[in-house]
């Protein structure tokens, strides 16, 4: 499938057909239908792909690096600390420099929300957003959707409870654009400070419900998605942090208690983009239980990012399908 955008900044940059294509393509990588290795993307050109992480990362950066290498592309880690960005060069000029050195695609993480908007009219290079401030993290949401579907979690006609610091979560913002397209309702739960004051007007409000009551979210959801309290993105102290686990977090004991009391018919799968803060949004027992699916998300992250990279480079060569 062709026609993927040169810049993937947010979920809405993709059509539903393109999202379905990515789910299909990622699954083929996962099942081993498509061989990994050199010239996966083009017979005549080995692509060069750079990562530029201007913010910390464990999962996202490394899964992109593994995806790049499995696709047989050449990988460059653009080290921002030692680059001319530190001498005051603009990001646009930096990206143009990379392009003229032959780099085909750059995966960027930045603390600046909407950083890529200014590039959309005239893209300096192909870009995948690896997380921009509190705005969006589209590749995380896509790999999450893949994992929900693989697990048989009820997406179409179901409800996910996203619990935690929704307002500062770029992952939540991408899921909010993505999941309703697949018929999944979203409950946003957390203390008042963690919930949006109002929903983006582009969202279908009938697909959303907001609550401060974690128990209500658990009762009404088919599966759960926990978020870290992202203190580094707060303008002031998180006054609700003490006692968070008891009030707003999810522990295995809490879920088992609800199950034995007949309030829920089964313990739901629990997802998390990581990194998790044990003792805050969840407890150790839940993290070690079979209901916790974060490692499945990490596994799928490589396949989904392979699919995304391949799709965004499709117009480079012959391997478009
Ligand atoms: C998230 C991120 O960086 O936005 N993590 C991730 O990419 N896997 C979530 C977070 O930082 O809490």
PDB file of C-alpha atoms and ligand atoms in Angstrom, residues 59-60 109 137 140 170-171 228 230 233 273-275, ligand 1:
ATOM      1  CA  UNK A  59      11.654   0.874  25.064  1.00  0.00           C
ATOM      2  CA  UNK A  60      10.883   3.131  22.138  1.00  0.00           C
ATOM      3  CA  UNK A 109      11.594  12.140  20.298  1.00  0.00           C
ATOM      4  CA  UNK A 137       3.071   8.979  20.535  1.00  0.00           C
ATOM      5  CA  UNK A 140       3.020   3.297  20.803  1.00  0.00           C
ATOM      6  CA  UNK A 170       1.076  11.504  24.797  1.00  0.00           C
ATOM      7  CA  UNK A 171       0.258   7.787  24.641  1.00  0.00           C
ATOM      8  CA  UNK A 228       2.605   6.644  35.052  1.00  0.00           C
ATOM      9  CA  UNK A 230       4.554  11.927  34.613  1.00  0.00           C
ATOM     10  CA  UNK A 233       5.747  17.141  32.690  1.00  0.00           C
ATOM     11  CA  UNK A 273       3.406   1.625  27.987  1.00  0.00           C
ATOM     12  CA  UNK A 274       6.217   1.597  30.579  1.00  0.00           C
ATOM     13  CA  UNK A 275       8.105   2.671  32.490  1.00  0.00           C
TER      14      UNK A 275
HETATM   15  C1  LIG B   1       5.825   6.563  27.378  1.00  0.00           C
HETATM   16  C2  LIG B   1       6.396   7.846  26.826  1.00  0.00           C
HETATM   17  O1  LIG B   1       7.611   8.033  26.782  1.00  0.00           O
HETATM   18  O2  LIG B   1       5.594   8.646  26.444  1.00  0.00           O
HETATM   19  N1  LIG B   1       6.645   5.447  27.324  1.00  0.00           N
HETATM   20  C3  LIG B   1       6.987   4.823  26.165  1.00  0.00           C
HETATM   21  O3  LIG B   1       7.227   5.425  25.147  1.00  0.00           O
HETATM   22  N2  LIG B   1       7.030   3.479  26.173  1.00  0.00           N
HETATM   23  C4  LIG B   1       5.113   6.741  28.638  1.00  0.00           C
HETATM   24  C5  LIG B   1       5.793   7.427  29.795  1.00  0.00           C
HETATM   25  O4  LIG B   1       6.795   8.100  29.674  1.00  0.00           O
HETATM   26  O5  LIG B   1       5.233   7.312  30.895  1.00  0.00           O
END
